[in-house]
């Protein structure tokens, strides 16, 4: 594999989450009953497979089509996706039954944001209208002539650009040039304006780029079933799409408005006054009143742009790629063009263009055929679909249901042998020509590049004309070739088929779209499905099922999905069911209601049976502690009693009134300053600060001064807001306890914010507490008016002790009640009066009238006139505030927990522990409660005929709760809101910065406006739900692990067992998959032996303790082996080979291999092979060094060691090093299979993936097929050869395969090919990957330590006694065993490399019976004990302070002689009875290769600053290769 791996470990991380969901998903979508009688296409996978194969999506479809002409991919429940390559089916949906198949809601939803109601996204009358106008326009001579001139002009401009590049002998990105040239063309034709993107002088480059990206992100919606959640959360590709569409719209609307104004200001309105399409559509769609629908025009024209730009530029790029691959075709087209135009060789570009008449173009049959052949293989739109409007049966007998999407695949159809013959994948223009060389059409249902039937592409001839003009000009004047003749380009997965990356340009880079990112963004949703499904499928038992329960409308995970619009989601559900349920994975039920009778029942009638309960207390405890909002019983009664008294006193009323007026005046002052400078301001932010100052003064007797910025409380206020939000998330995230336990995501942030809050509040309480005893004027009646002082006095014990924690809880509860509720309500109120300026004016008049304050009164004077009497007269203001609270209640969702089984007034049963939510936000929008105008803002509904405010039932209008828990501060809140509102609306006229703005809310405990309200700029909320959800995605899966951690066995024995500390779960390994060994190292520094929790099954113990390693590898060897765990993981690739088995099979192979590796014959044979391949490798390096090219040394070493081990093992030279052998495909497949096998050790769901044949397991299966096909052929050939020769003596053949065949052939002459395959493949991985990887890391270290490189070169010369003038062959002859043994420093450097970069970085054994390790930890039967060579090599406890330093000298004694270390400390070659047989064999190969390379070349990194990383596989290889420069010594 080259460059970027076709497989990214990131996919495993995201994919692991997806796998768990699939079973649930498959079960959900399994049909029974009626569906079983219908004939459905075979299911070949799920929509998740498309995400996995996103980079090669169309080839994935092609592979599926080769097996099934029509097939299904499982999609969202209730909707199928059918895919076909059958022309009969295509004809059926595009023509025969055309009325029954259209874009439908599926396509309309996906395309609407970009294409709106343009021709590509609509059906019915809108489609007919646009089709009719476009059909007429595209058929007119005027447009044909106009477009022809535009095409020629831009072809000439393109030729000039190409000529400039050619003159300077520069490569160019021809795809980019074509995209810009066609964009300029179609823009001129569509909008009558030249973007000039080709020469870079136009302003449209940003538009063009944004439009390209938007097309790509729109396509992703077809393959990502969770795009709607991404759009809702405004994350990933959907967030980018939204930004790109803004750019597109801004540019296009400006053009449309300008053209519309221009046309309306001129008298030249005849049909031919402007030739561009926009002008024609403006004239055709302007209504009688002269109104122009800009949005509709934007949609129409953008659809034409994508049709005329992407399709032709993409096709031309693929065309040039194909003729570069087939240069003889370039010549053939060149001669045809000259002949058709009668243009001589000396003709200029302009003269040639004049000769490109329609007649000349029509004569170019071969060019037409070549372009059409390109479109057959690379159709502009590679995937198309129609949605079925009513049940149907396809010509092949397959049933289609209403709503199903039927996809046909032009890309795959162009590659089907049953349609195009055996050479279907060959580029052969001649297939389109008859015997006279005349172009012949094919059925449009077979060649579907331009669709077919009534929707056949109107611009087909238009597109052919443009392509032929551009192609003729380019091939007439230039000869094209690829920058790299070996280059094989790929496509970018978008709506149209474009070449990925610059074609022919220098550089590379990554695609703008990363599939791993999309899958990762989907990860949470996939995981969420598991528990949802489990909850859905839970069945109750016995008679309990007869209880009447509210209807189930979804799961708690839907709330996570809809987190940004949670309350609207609840409202939609409430319109269908006044009382409903959401399922939870475990625990108590959750019932939601908008029924006033139910609300009254839980808040008053049966008050004693409903309270906060443990559910709310647990959710709120960390922030609100034992405060009034979180507790029941005596604590609630005590606080309620004190607060009731305080809120009823005249003293507090007067004190609070004075504070409100003072802060309202301060707020008005701030607003006045903004108004004077004509600046927009964030009113919600100002209100939050003003109310925070107010409530803090009233609660704590201290002014924070957050409003004017001079106070110290800003950090506290921000932390308190965030903590409030993260606390709310606990109500909708069923896994918050797990996140809290693991200290991740929102829970980790909540913990930090609460620390900030607590530090600030405790300081205030201590200061006030210390102050009060020293105040001699203390008087129980209230010498201090703030609430804190009153509570300190009321709760101080007889001994004078103050419970700071309890006081902190009480006061914080009051703060949230007095700050967030009023600030949020006032913000929504101001938003509504900006939307309803007439209400604003009415309130202003009422305020002036009620206070008797003249218009000339100052703010301070007006504030002082706001007496209780004046406020009570303001009925309309009271009504407007109440109407705001009806629609935007301060607490939009509240709940009570049921203490004992109950029956609600509507007959629904509630069980003990169930949570009953009532929904003030939704209740305020119910037509059944408020009438048809329920969602209209109408303060008048609260006034009687005398305009006096009228209360509503508190069980219908629930903004202040009701019953015994009704809000004590209701009048307090109204007073504050009325004072602030009156001051603001009396002194200012307010309007939104953007009159069209529609604000939304931030999902938290209280309802606040999301983002700055009316402020310039913005930024994001301090909390992004998407970010927290994404960060929590992994944690959600860990539930199972958590359950395992918390499981307690029944017997005392288990509790007495000593187990290693738990440091994480196997899911953490998936999370850290790219740096898994460093993750293990970090854990090992804290605990030499530790555990990872797994969802089920045996434990996983990890160790870096040499005593433990010795115990499992030698002392108690018989009790630890590969076991079922390793055999299960490795079996598919390694079968019953020595690395995967125990017992007799292991002993038998070990015995034969031990003998072979000890024979002189194999040692001499292998040495000769090593030297031969080292010489070949040196030759390759020498050639590259001569041309001063960098080279991937790891790739070269992999091939060289593969050739070596294959010759030794199979007696066959693969010749992968020089590229002349057939084994390259085998080698690549074997590398991939090794990687995918490794993933099984860290992905607990690999068996599920294997069962479903998805993800890396599907790829592993494919790679093993390639490996097996190659290896079995070799074994059979060798077996046949041996059976046909008389030379069956043991040494007649020196390769290992021959020896094993002879040793294992039974008496009947039968050979077990499978067993031989397993044995030999195990030897191959041992001899290839380990040595190649170790050598690559060794060379990397040599480049990082050039002084070591020089020392080894000197040692090699000295040990071999080969002079400096010795050739490579002469040097190799001198590399005797004695010479190699004398190279102590080289041996030390290789060993030091293996210490830091061991070939097998992680190894394990399975325990066969309960055991106790030397460190006292218990191991249970079935547990897996991993030892970690990579981490062990970095432990300071083993290697000293310089453990991570590369220092070969640590292996040498004072005489420079190599000294061995304990194999239980240096574990690169294992130890004990399983110690690596090929250790000396490996050292010999590494020393020969290293000596040759360093003796003849000076090596350095291509980039000296580069720090390479590893690829997570069974063996430790460098990720993306080791790119070095070599200089001959």
PDB file of N, CA and C in Angstrom, residues 1321-1385:
ATOM      1  N   UNK A1321       3.381 -19.739   6.330  1.00  0.00           N
ATOM      2  CA  UNK A1321       3.030 -18.315   6.481  1.00  0.00           C
ATOM      3  C   UNK A1321       3.518 -17.765   7.811  1.00  0.00           C
ATOM      4  N   UNK A1322       3.512 -18.593   8.854  1.00  0.00           N
ATOM      5  CA  UNK A1322       4.027 -18.153  10.142  1.00  0.00           C
ATOM      6  C   UNK A1322       5.522 -17.864  10.063  1.00  0.00           C
ATOM      7  N   UNK A1323       6.231 -18.682   9.308  1.00  0.00           N
ATOM      8  CA  UNK A1323       7.665 -18.443   9.136  1.00  0.00           C
ATOM      9  C   UNK A1323       7.899 -17.180   8.313  1.00  0.00           C
ATOM     10  N   UNK A1324       7.026 -16.948   7.325  1.00  0.00           N
ATOM     11  CA  UNK A1324       7.171 -15.761   6.478  1.00  0.00           C
ATOM     12  C   UNK A1324       7.045 -14.483   7.297  1.00  0.00           C
ATOM     13  N   UNK A1325       6.016 -14.399   8.154  1.00  0.00           N
ATOM     14  CA  UNK A1325       5.855 -13.161   8.925  1.00  0.00           C
ATOM     15  C   UNK A1325       7.003 -12.971   9.898  1.00  0.00           C
ATOM     16  N   UNK A1326       7.512 -14.096  10.422  1.00  0.00           N
ATOM     17  CA  UNK A1326       8.636 -14.002  11.349  1.00  0.00           C
ATOM     18  C   UNK A1326       9.886 -13.483  10.639  1.00  0.00           C
ATOM     19  N   UNK A1327      10.093 -13.911   9.392  1.00  0.00           N
ATOM     20  CA  UNK A1327      11.326 -13.555   8.691  1.00  0.00           C
ATOM     21  C   UNK A1327      11.249 -12.296   7.871  1.00  0.00           C
ATOM     22  N   UNK A1328      10.038 -11.813   7.594  1.00  0.00           N
ATOM     23  CA  UNK A1328       9.887 -10.624   6.742  1.00  0.00           C
ATOM     24  C   UNK A1328       9.644  -9.378   7.576  1.00  0.00           C
ATOM     25  N   UNK A1329       8.483  -9.342   8.212  1.00  0.00           N
ATOM     26  CA  UNK A1329       8.072  -8.104   8.885  1.00  0.00           C
ATOM     27  C   UNK A1329       9.005  -7.727  10.020  1.00  0.00           C
ATOM     28  N   UNK A1330       9.435  -8.726  10.798  1.00  0.00           N
ATOM     29  CA  UNK A1330      10.250  -8.408  11.968  1.00  0.00           C
ATOM     30  C   UNK A1330      11.582  -7.807  11.555  1.00  0.00           C
ATOM     31  N   UNK A1331      12.264  -8.445  10.605  1.00  0.00           N
ATOM     32  CA  UNK A1331      13.581  -7.934  10.219  1.00  0.00           C
ATOM     33  C   UNK A1331      13.475  -6.647   9.414  1.00  0.00           C
ATOM     34  N   UNK A1332      12.515  -6.573   8.511  1.00  0.00           N
ATOM     35  CA  UNK A1332      12.360  -5.348   7.716  1.00  0.00           C
ATOM     36  C   UNK A1332      12.006  -4.176   8.623  1.00  0.00           C
ATOM     37  N   UNK A1333      11.065  -4.389   9.547  1.00  0.00           N
ATOM     38  CA  UNK A1333      10.684  -3.326  10.462  1.00  0.00           C
ATOM     39  C   UNK A1333      11.840  -2.894  11.338  1.00  0.00           C
ATOM     40  N   UNK A1334      12.551  -3.875  11.902  1.00  0.00           N
ATOM     41  CA  UNK A1334      13.678  -3.552  12.775  1.00  0.00           C
ATOM     42  C   UNK A1334      14.757  -2.788  12.002  1.00  0.00           C
ATOM     43  N   UNK A1335      15.032  -3.199  10.762  1.00  0.00           N
ATOM     44  CA  UNK A1335      16.035  -2.510   9.954  1.00  0.00           C
ATOM     45  C   UNK A1335      15.598  -1.082   9.618  1.00  0.00           C
ATOM     46  N   UNK A1336      14.307  -0.899   9.364  1.00  0.00           N
ATOM     47  CA  UNK A1336      13.817   0.454   9.059  1.00  0.00           C
ATOM     48  C   UNK A1336      14.003   1.367  10.262  1.00  0.00           C
ATOM     49  N   UNK A1337      13.625   0.882  11.452  1.00  0.00           N
ATOM     50  CA  UNK A1337      13.821   1.694  12.655  1.00  0.00           C
ATOM     51  C   UNK A1337      15.310   1.924  12.914  1.00  0.00           C
ATOM     52  N   UNK A1338      16.127   0.920  12.641  1.00  0.00           N
ATOM     53  CA  UNK A1338      17.574   1.058  12.801  1.00  0.00           C
ATOM     54  C   UNK A1338      18.115   2.176  11.914  1.00  0.00           C
ATOM     55  N   UNK A1339      17.699   2.194  10.650  1.00  0.00           N
ATOM     56  CA  UNK A1339      18.181   3.239   9.736  1.00  0.00           C
ATOM     57  C   UNK A1339      17.663   4.614  10.168  1.00  0.00           C
ATOM     58  N   UNK A1340      16.449   4.648  10.686  1.00  0.00           N
ATOM     59  CA  UNK A1340      15.917   5.918  11.197  1.00  0.00           C
ATOM     60  C   UNK A1340      16.797   6.427  12.338  1.00  0.00           C
ATOM     61  N   UNK A1341      17.181   5.533  13.243  1.00  0.00           N
ATOM     62  CA  UNK A1341      18.031   5.935  14.353  1.00  0.00           C
ATOM     63  C   UNK A1341      19.426   6.346  13.874  1.00  0.00           C
ATOM     64  N   UNK A1342      19.919   5.677  12.817  1.00  0.00           N
ATOM     65  CA  UNK A1342      21.220   6.063  12.256  1.00  0.00           C
ATOM     66  C   UNK A1342      21.170   7.488  11.708  1.00  0.00           C
ATOM     67  N   UNK A1343      20.052   7.829  11.094  1.00  0.00           N
ATOM     68  CA  UNK A1343      19.908   9.186  10.544  1.00  0.00           C
ATOM     69  C   UNK A1343      19.806  10.210  11.662  1.00  0.00           C
ATOM     70  N   UNK A1344      19.199   9.818  12.769  1.00  0.00           N
ATOM     71  CA  UNK A1344      19.077  10.722  13.907  1.00  0.00           C
ATOM     72  C   UNK A1344      20.405  10.820  14.678  1.00  0.00           C
ATOM     73  N   UNK A1345      21.259   9.801  14.496  1.00  0.00           N
ATOM     74  CA  UNK A1345      22.550   9.750  15.196  1.00  0.00           C
ATOM     75  C   UNK A1345      23.665   9.460  14.188  1.00  0.00           C
ATOM     76  N   UNK A1346      24.033  10.444  13.376  1.00  0.00           N
ATOM     77  CA  UNK A1346      25.014  10.184  12.301  1.00  0.00           C
ATOM     78  C   UNK A1346      26.365   9.694  12.817  1.00  0.00           C
ATOM     79  N   UNK A1347      26.715  10.041  14.066  1.00  0.00           N
ATOM     80  CA  UNK A1347      27.998   9.577  14.601  1.00  0.00           C
ATOM     81  C   UNK A1347      27.993   8.053  14.775  1.00  0.00           C
ATOM     82  N   UNK A1348      26.816   7.486  15.080  1.00  0.00           N
ATOM     83  CA  UNK A1348      26.693   6.032  15.199  1.00  0.00           C
ATOM     84  C   UNK A1348      26.861   5.398  13.825  1.00  0.00           C
ATOM     85  N   UNK A1349      26.273   6.035  12.823  1.00  0.00           N
ATOM     86  CA  UNK A1349      26.381   5.560  11.438  1.00  0.00           C
ATOM     87  C   UNK A1349      27.856   5.455  11.029  1.00  0.00           C
ATOM     88  N   UNK A1350      28.622   6.498  11.348  1.00  0.00           N
ATOM     89  CA  UNK A1350      30.042   6.500  10.970  1.00  0.00           C
ATOM     90  C   UNK A1350      30.813   5.419  11.714  1.00  0.00           C
ATOM     91  N   UNK A1351      30.478   5.237  12.967  1.00  0.00           N
ATOM     92  CA  UNK A1351      31.200   4.244  13.765  1.00  0.00           C
ATOM     93  C   UNK A1351      30.950   2.833  13.228  1.00  0.00           C
ATOM     94  N   UNK A1352      29.700   2.567  12.808  1.00  0.00           N
ATOM     95  CA  UNK A1352      29.368   1.246  12.255  1.00  0.00           C
ATOM     96  C   UNK A1352      30.080   1.043  10.929  1.00  0.00           C
ATOM     97  N   UNK A1353      30.144   2.094  10.100  1.00  0.00           N
ATOM     98  CA  UNK A1353      30.851   1.986   8.818  1.00  0.00           C
ATOM     99  C   UNK A1353      32.318   1.612   9.054  1.00  0.00           C
ATOM    100  N   UNK A1354      32.935   2.292  10.030  1.00  0.00           N
ATOM    101  CA  UNK A1354      34.339   2.015  10.355  1.00  0.00           C
ATOM    102  C   UNK A1354      34.498   0.581  10.843  1.00  0.00           C
ATOM    103  N   UNK A1355      33.572   0.123  11.715  1.00  0.00           N
ATOM    104  CA  UNK A1355      33.653  -1.238  12.247  1.00  0.00           C
ATOM    105  C   UNK A1355      33.502  -2.266  11.140  1.00  0.00           C
ATOM    106  N   UNK A1356      32.589  -2.009  10.176  1.00  0.00           N
ATOM    107  CA  UNK A1356      32.351  -2.961   9.085  1.00  0.00           C
ATOM    108  C   UNK A1356      33.602  -3.124   8.235  1.00  0.00           C
ATOM    109  N   UNK A1357      34.294  -2.017   7.950  1.00  0.00           N
ATOM    110  CA  UNK A1357      35.533  -2.100   7.156  1.00  0.00           C
ATOM    111  C   UNK A1357      36.603  -2.886   7.903  1.00  0.00           C
ATOM    112  N   UNK A1358      36.679  -2.573   9.196  1.00  0.00           N
ATOM    113  CA  UNK A1358      37.722  -3.200  10.005  1.00  0.00           C
ATOM    114  C   UNK A1358      37.463  -4.700  10.170  1.00  0.00           C
ATOM    115  N   UNK A1359      36.197  -5.082  10.397  1.00  0.00           N
ATOM    116  CA  UNK A1359      35.870  -6.492  10.646  1.00  0.00           C
ATOM    117  C   UNK A1359      36.046  -7.343   9.402  1.00  0.00           C
ATOM    118  N   UNK A1360      35.799  -6.751   8.222  1.00  0.00           N
ATOM    119  CA  UNK A1360      35.867  -7.531   6.977  1.00  0.00           C
ATOM    120  C   UNK A1360      37.230  -7.469   6.315  1.00  0.00           C
ATOM    121  N   UNK A1361      38.050  -6.515   6.787  1.00  0.00           N
ATOM    122  CA  UNK A1361      39.363  -6.302   6.158  1.00  0.00           C
ATOM    123  C   UNK A1361      39.223  -6.007   4.665  1.00  0.00           C
ATOM    124  N   UNK A1362      38.053  -5.466   4.281  1.00  0.00           N
ATOM    125  CA  UNK A1362      37.825  -5.100   2.874  1.00  0.00           C
ATOM    126  C   UNK A1362      38.262  -3.655   2.703  1.00  0.00           C
ATOM    127  N   UNK A1363      39.111  -3.396   1.756  1.00  0.00           N
ATOM    128  CA  UNK A1363      39.609  -2.050   1.519  1.00  0.00           C
ATOM    129  C   UNK A1363      38.502  -1.105   1.076  1.00  0.00           C
ATOM    130  N   UNK A1364      38.819   0.188   1.101  1.00  0.00           N
ATOM    131  CA  UNK A1364      37.827   1.190   0.729  1.00  0.00           C
ATOM    132  C   UNK A1364      37.411   1.064  -0.723  1.00  0.00           C
ATOM    133  N   UNK A1365      38.273   0.478  -1.520  1.00  0.00           N
ATOM    134  CA  UNK A1365      37.968   0.368  -2.944  1.00  0.00           C
ATOM    135  C   UNK A1365      37.173  -0.884  -3.274  1.00  0.00           C
ATOM    136  N   UNK A1366      36.889  -1.695  -2.264  1.00  0.00           N
ATOM    137  CA  UNK A1366      36.170  -2.954  -2.515  1.00  0.00           C
ATOM    138  C   UNK A1366      34.789  -2.678  -3.085  1.00  0.00           C
ATOM    139  N   UNK A1367      34.382  -3.491  -4.064  1.00  0.00           N
ATOM    140  CA  UNK A1367      33.031  -3.365  -4.624  1.00  0.00           C
ATOM    141  C   UNK A1367      32.030  -4.001  -3.666  1.00  0.00           C
ATOM    142  N   UNK A1368      30.759  -3.820  -3.961  1.00  0.00           N
ATOM    143  CA  UNK A1368      29.716  -4.421  -3.111  1.00  0.00           C
ATOM    144  C   UNK A1368      29.860  -5.935  -3.100  1.00  0.00           C
ATOM    145  N   UNK A1369      30.088  -6.539  -4.252  1.00  0.00           N
ATOM    146  CA  UNK A1369      30.221  -8.002  -4.313  1.00  0.00           C
ATOM    147  C   UNK A1369      31.434  -8.472  -3.526  1.00  0.00           C
ATOM    148  N   UNK A1370      32.531  -7.726  -3.642  1.00  0.00           N
ATOM    149  CA  UNK A1370      33.740  -8.105  -2.890  1.00  0.00           C
ATOM    150  C   UNK A1370      33.501  -7.966  -1.386  1.00  0.00           C
ATOM    151  N   UNK A1371      32.835  -6.899  -1.014  1.00  0.00           N
ATOM    152  CA  UNK A1371      32.540  -6.699   0.407  1.00  0.00           C
ATOM    153  C   UNK A1371      31.661  -7.828   0.939  1.00  0.00           C
ATOM    154  N   UNK A1372      30.655  -8.227   0.160  1.00  0.00           N
ATOM    155  CA  UNK A1372      29.743  -9.283   0.603  1.00  0.00           C
ATOM    156  C   UNK A1372      30.476 -10.613   0.799  1.00  0.00           C
ATOM    157  N   UNK A1373      31.448 -10.895  -0.058  1.00  0.00           N
ATOM    158  CA  UNK A1373      32.209 -12.139   0.105  1.00  0.00           C
ATOM    159  C   UNK A1373      33.004 -12.128   1.406  1.00  0.00           C
ATOM    160  N   UNK A1374      33.390 -10.912   1.801  1.00  0.00           N
ATOM    161  CA  UNK A1374      34.187 -10.808   3.032  1.00  0.00           C
ATOM    162  C   UNK A1374      33.313 -10.828   4.294  1.00  0.00           C
ATOM    163  N   UNK A1375      31.968 -10.797   4.110  1.00  0.00           N
ATOM    164  CA  UNK A1375      31.049 -10.827   5.244  1.00  0.00           C
ATOM    165  C   UNK A1375      30.847 -12.266   5.715  1.00  0.00           C
ATOM    166  N   UNK A1376      31.933 -12.854   6.228  1.00  0.00           N
ATOM    167  CA  UNK A1376      31.876 -14.219   6.743  1.00  0.00           C
ATOM    168  C   UNK A1376      31.213 -14.206   8.121  1.00  0.00           C
ATOM    169  N   UNK A1377      30.913 -15.414   8.631  1.00  0.00           N
ATOM    170  CA  UNK A1377      30.344 -15.503   9.973  1.00  0.00           C
ATOM    171  C   UNK A1377      31.287 -14.865  10.986  1.00  0.00           C
ATOM    172  N   UNK A1378      32.603 -15.091  10.792  1.00  0.00           N
ATOM    173  CA  UNK A1378      33.577 -14.526  11.729  1.00  0.00           C
ATOM    174  C   UNK A1378      33.545 -13.000  11.698  1.00  0.00           C
ATOM    175  N   UNK A1379      33.446 -12.442  10.474  1.00  0.00           N
ATOM    176  CA  UNK A1379      33.397 -10.979  10.350  1.00  0.00           C
ATOM    177  C   UNK A1379      32.141 -10.423  11.011  1.00  0.00           C
ATOM    178  N   UNK A1380      31.018 -11.074  10.782  1.00  0.00           N
ATOM    179  CA  UNK A1380      29.773 -10.617  11.395  1.00  0.00           C
ATOM    180  C   UNK A1380      29.847 -10.691  12.921  1.00  0.00           C
ATOM    181  N   UNK A1381      30.471 -11.765  13.430  1.00  0.00           N
ATOM    182  CA  UNK A1381      30.589 -11.916  14.886  1.00  0.00           C
ATOM    183  C   UNK A1381      31.482 -10.850  15.509  1.00  0.00           C
ATOM    184  N   UNK A1382      32.411 -10.310  14.702  1.00  0.00           N
ATOM    185  CA  UNK A1382      33.315  -9.272  15.209  1.00  0.00           C
ATOM    186  C   UNK A1382      32.652  -7.893  15.289  1.00  0.00           C
ATOM    187  N   UNK A1383      31.457  -7.753  14.683  1.00  0.00           N
ATOM    188  CA  UNK A1383      30.797  -6.439  14.637  1.00  0.00           C
ATOM    189  C   UNK A1383      29.941  -6.241  15.899  1.00  0.00           C
ATOM    190  N   UNK A1384      30.617  -6.025  17.013  1.00  0.00           N
ATOM    191  CA  UNK A1384      29.921  -5.873  18.301  1.00  0.00           C
ATOM    192  C   UNK A1384      29.107  -4.584  18.362  1.00  0.00           C
ATOM    193  N   UNK A1385      29.657  -3.514  17.816  1.00  0.00           N
ATOM    194  CA  UNK A1385      28.935  -2.238  17.909  1.00  0.00           C
ATOM    195  C   UNK A1385      27.675  -2.265  17.036  1.00  0.00           C
TER     196      UNK A1385
END
